[in-house]
Amino acid sequence: MTPDEALDLIYSVVASIPRGRVATYGQVAALAGLARRARLVGHALRETPDGVDVPWHRVVNHQGRISARDEPASEHNQRRLLEAEGVRFIGDRVDMESHQWDE
DNA sequence: CGAGTGACGGACG
DNA sequence: CCGTCCGCCACTC
């Protein structure tokens, strides 16, 4: 599989996460047929150009926390976007029990 | 080519 | 529940 094909798979999986639900990096990787390659998912989302139709904010780490990145403002923005669609937080983490995407 | 570095995650204490 | 250690893998020096 070429790197581009892997990216397309990742984006298509993320695009299918329902509004108000969240998925983990590892979950996205597994659904894309890329087991144990969660880091690749993080890399893919990091490279995602703004404006494309990919709800990157619905992907959080396995603990329900918003992963750190270069721009702290983007992290706060992600939480804001999630809360705007009804996702509730318990402290600094998403209430995975009620919001993780079953699939 | 080896070492370091991540939008990660599971195992373990 | 938390910190650590490791496996993983693309990328940069």
mmCIF file with all atom_site columns, C-alpha atoms in Angstrom, chain A residues 19-95:
data_model
loop_
_atom_site.group_PDB
_atom_site.id
_atom_site.type_symbol
_atom_site.label_atom_id
_atom_site.label_alt_id
_atom_site.label_comp_id
_atom_site.label_asym_id
_atom_site.label_entity_id
_atom_site.label_seq_id
_atom_site.pdbx_PDB_ins_code
_atom_site.Cartn_x
_atom_site.Cartn_y
_atom_site.Cartn_z
_atom_site.occupancy
_atom_site.B_iso_or_equiv
_atom_site.pdbx_formal_charge
_atom_site.auth_seq_id
_atom_site.auth_comp_id
_atom_site.auth_asym_id
_atom_site.auth_atom_id
_atom_site.pdbx_PDB_model_num
ATOM 1  C CA . ARG A 1 19 ? -21.411 14.213 14.631 1.00 0.00 ? 19 ARG A CA 1
ATOM 2  C CA . GLY A 1 20 ? -21.287 14.211 18.423 1.00 0.00 ? 20 GLY A CA 1
ATOM 3  C CA . ARG A 1 21 ? -19.148 11.056 18.576 1.00 0.00 ? 21 ARG A CA 1
ATOM 4  C CA . VAL A 1 22 ? -15.372 10.658 18.839 1.00 0.00 ? 22 VAL A CA 1
ATOM 5  C CA . ALA A 1 23 ? -12.852 7.965  17.873 1.00 0.00 ? 23 ALA A CA 1
ATOM 6  C CA . THR A 1 24 ? -9.293  7.303  19.015 1.00 0.00 ? 24 THR A CA 1
ATOM 7  C CA . TYR A 1 25 ? -6.222  7.342  16.761 1.00 0.00 ? 25 TYR A CA 1
ATOM 8  C CA . GLY A 1 26 ? -5.795  3.610  17.206 1.00 0.00 ? 26 GLY A CA 1
ATOM 9  C CA . GLN A 1 27 ? -9.460  2.993  16.433 1.00 0.00 ? 27 GLN A CA 1
ATOM 10 C CA . VAL A 1 28 ? -9.208  4.959  13.190 1.00 0.00 ? 28 VAL A CA 1
ATOM 11 C CA . ALA A 1 29 ? -6.052  3.079  12.242 1.00 0.00 ? 29 ALA A CA 1
ATOM 12 C CA . ALA A 1 30 ? -7.696  -0.290 12.873 1.00 0.00 ? 30 ALA A CA 1
ATOM 13 C CA . LEU A 1 31 ? -10.812 0.613  10.870 1.00 0.00 ? 31 LEU A CA 1
ATOM 14 C CA . ALA A 1 32 ? -8.567  1.730  8.016  1.00 0.00 ? 32 ALA A CA 1
ATOM 15 C CA . GLY A 1 33 ? -6.853  -1.642 8.023  1.00 0.00 ? 33 GLY A CA 1
ATOM 16 C CA . LEU A 1 34 ? -3.700  -0.139 9.510  1.00 0.00 ? 34 LEU A CA 1
ATOM 17 C CA . ALA A 1 35 ? -3.421  -1.986 12.822 1.00 0.00 ? 35 ALA A CA 1
ATOM 18 C CA . ARG A 1 36 ? -0.926  -0.656 15.342 1.00 0.00 ? 36 ARG A CA 1
ATOM 19 C CA . ARG A 1 37 ? -0.241  2.403  13.228 1.00 0.00 ? 37 ARG A CA 1
ATOM 20 C CA . ALA A 1 38 ? -1.999  5.042  15.342 1.00 0.00 ? 38 ALA A CA 1
ATOM 21 C CA . ARG A 1 39 ? 0.958   7.386  14.948 1.00 0.00 ? 39 ARG A CA 1
ATOM 22 C CA . LEU A 1 40 ? 0.396   7.409  11.208 1.00 0.00 ? 40 LEU A CA 1
ATOM 23 C CA . VAL A 1 41 ? -3.133  8.662  11.852 1.00 0.00 ? 41 VAL A CA 1
ATOM 24 C CA . GLY A 1 42 ? -1.786  11.494 13.972 1.00 0.00 ? 42 GLY A CA 1
ATOM 25 C CA . HIS A 1 43 ? 0.677   12.314 11.248 1.00 0.00 ? 43 HIS A CA 1
ATOM 26 C CA . ALA A 1 44 ? -2.082  12.281 8.617  1.00 0.00 ? 44 ALA A CA 1
ATOM 27 C CA . LEU A 1 45 ? -4.302  14.659 10.596 1.00 0.00 ? 45 LEU A CA 1
ATOM 28 C CA . ARG A 1 46 ? -1.361  16.937 11.238 1.00 0.00 ? 46 ARG A CA 1
ATOM 29 C CA . GLU A 1 47 ? -0.904  17.207 7.479  1.00 0.00 ? 47 GLU A CA 1
ATOM 30 C CA . THR A 1 48 ? -4.589  17.705 6.760  1.00 0.00 ? 48 THR A CA 1
ATOM 31 C CA . PRO A 1 49 ? -5.030  21.043 4.995  1.00 0.00 ? 49 PRO A CA 1
ATOM 32 C CA . ASP A 1 50 ? -7.787  23.239 6.442  1.00 0.00 ? 50 ASP A CA 1
ATOM 33 C CA . GLY A 1 51 ? -10.896 23.562 4.364  1.00 0.00 ? 51 GLY A CA 1
ATOM 34 C CA . VAL A 1 52 ? -11.132 19.889 3.389  1.00 0.00 ? 52 VAL A CA 1
ATOM 35 C CA . ASP A 1 53 ? -14.179 17.982 4.598  1.00 0.00 ? 53 ASP A CA 1
ATOM 36 C CA . VAL A 1 54 ? -12.506 15.966 7.355  1.00 0.00 ? 54 VAL A CA 1
ATOM 37 C CA . PRO A 1 55 ? -13.782 16.285 10.958 1.00 0.00 ? 55 PRO A CA 1
ATOM 38 C CA . TRP A 1 56 ? -10.291 15.945 12.474 1.00 0.00 ? 56 TRP A CA 1
ATOM 39 C CA . HIS A 1 57 ? -11.583 17.312 15.795 1.00 0.00 ? 57 HIS A CA 1
ATOM 40 C CA . ARG A 1 58 ? -13.510 14.063 16.411 1.00 0.00 ? 58 ARG A CA 1
ATOM 41 C CA . VAL A 1 59 ? -10.248 12.166 16.915 1.00 0.00 ? 59 VAL A CA 1
ATOM 42 C CA . VAL A 1 60 ? -8.747  12.143 20.417 1.00 0.00 ? 60 VAL A CA 1
ATOM 43 C CA . ASN A 1 61 ? -6.225  9.873  22.113 1.00 0.00 ? 61 ASN A CA 1
ATOM 44 C CA . HIS A 1 62 ? -7.119  6.663  23.916 1.00 0.00 ? 62 HIS A CA 1
ATOM 45 C CA . GLN A 1 63 ? -7.544  8.478  27.240 1.00 0.00 ? 63 GLN A CA 1
ATOM 46 C CA . GLY A 1 64 ? -10.075 10.861 25.767 1.00 0.00 ? 64 GLY A CA 1
ATOM 47 C CA . ARG A 1 65 ? -7.599  13.711 25.961 1.00 0.00 ? 65 ARG A CA 1
ATOM 48 C CA . ILE A 1 66 ? -6.867  16.180 23.168 1.00 0.00 ? 66 ILE A CA 1
ATOM 49 C CA . SER A 1 67 ? -3.361  15.475 21.943 1.00 0.00 ? 67 SER A CA 1
ATOM 50 C CA . ALA A 1 68 ? -0.744  18.221 22.171 1.00 0.00 ? 68 ALA A CA 1
ATOM 51 C CA . ARG A 1 69 ? 0.520   19.853 18.984 1.00 0.00 ? 69 ARG A CA 1
ATOM 52 C CA . ASP A 1 70 ? 2.392   22.949 17.871 1.00 0.00 ? 70 ASP A CA 1
ATOM 53 C CA . GLU A 1 71 ? -0.471  25.414 18.250 1.00 0.00 ? 71 GLU A CA 1
ATOM 54 C CA . PRO A 1 72 ? -2.088  25.283 21.743 1.00 0.00 ? 72 PRO A CA 1
ATOM 55 C CA . ALA A 1 73 ? -4.899  27.423 20.328 1.00 0.00 ? 73 ALA A CA 1
ATOM 56 C CA . SER A 1 74 ? -5.811  24.532 18.043 1.00 0.00 ? 74 SER A CA 1
ATOM 57 C CA . GLU A 1 75 ? -6.215  22.244 21.035 1.00 0.00 ? 75 GLU A CA 1
ATOM 58 C CA . HIS A 1 76 ? -8.631  24.643 22.719 1.00 0.00 ? 76 HIS A CA 1
ATOM 59 C CA . ASN A 1 77 ? -10.421 25.000 19.393 1.00 0.00 ? 77 ASN A CA 1
ATOM 60 C CA . GLN A 1 78 ? -10.862 21.230 19.156 1.00 0.00 ? 78 GLN A CA 1
ATOM 61 C CA . ARG A 1 79 ? -12.525 21.102 22.560 1.00 0.00 ? 79 ARG A CA 1
ATOM 62 C CA . ARG A 1 80 ? -14.776 23.998 21.607 1.00 0.00 ? 80 ARG A CA 1
ATOM 63 C CA . LEU A 1 81 ? -15.828 22.277 18.373 1.00 0.00 ? 81 LEU A CA 1
ATOM 64 C CA . LEU A 1 82 ? -16.629 19.053 20.225 1.00 0.00 ? 82 LEU A CA 1
ATOM 65 C CA . GLU A 1 83 ? -18.635 20.762 22.953 1.00 0.00 ? 83 GLU A CA 1
ATOM 66 C CA . ALA A 1 84 ? -20.506 22.646 20.226 1.00 0.00 ? 84 ALA A CA 1
ATOM 67 C CA . GLU A 1 85 ? -21.793 19.330 18.890 1.00 0.00 ? 85 GLU A CA 1
ATOM 68 C CA . GLY A 1 86 ? -22.761 17.989 22.280 1.00 0.00 ? 86 GLY A CA 1
ATOM 69 C CA . VAL A 1 87 ? -19.656 16.107 23.394 1.00 0.00 ? 87 VAL A CA 1
ATOM 70 C CA . ARG A 1 88 ? -19.237 16.377 27.157 1.00 0.00 ? 88 ARG A CA 1
ATOM 71 C CA . PHE A 1 89 ? -15.942 16.516 29.023 1.00 0.00 ? 89 PHE A CA 1
ATOM 72 C CA . ILE A 1 90 ? -14.995 15.209 32.447 1.00 0.00 ? 90 ILE A CA 1
ATOM 73 C CA . GLY A 1 91 ? -12.178 17.476 33.520 1.00 0.00 ? 91 GLY A CA 1
ATOM 74 C CA . ASP A 1 92 ? -9.750  17.646 30.594 1.00 0.00 ? 92 ASP A CA 1
ATOM 75 C CA . ARG A 1 93 ? -10.964 14.504 28.890 1.00 0.00 ? 93 ARG A CA 1
ATOM 76 C CA . VAL A 1 94 ? -13.900 13.481 26.734 1.00 0.00 ? 94 VAL A CA 1
ATOM 77 C CA . ASP A 1 95 ? -16.555 11.329 28.416 1.00 0.00 ? 95 ASP A CA 1
#
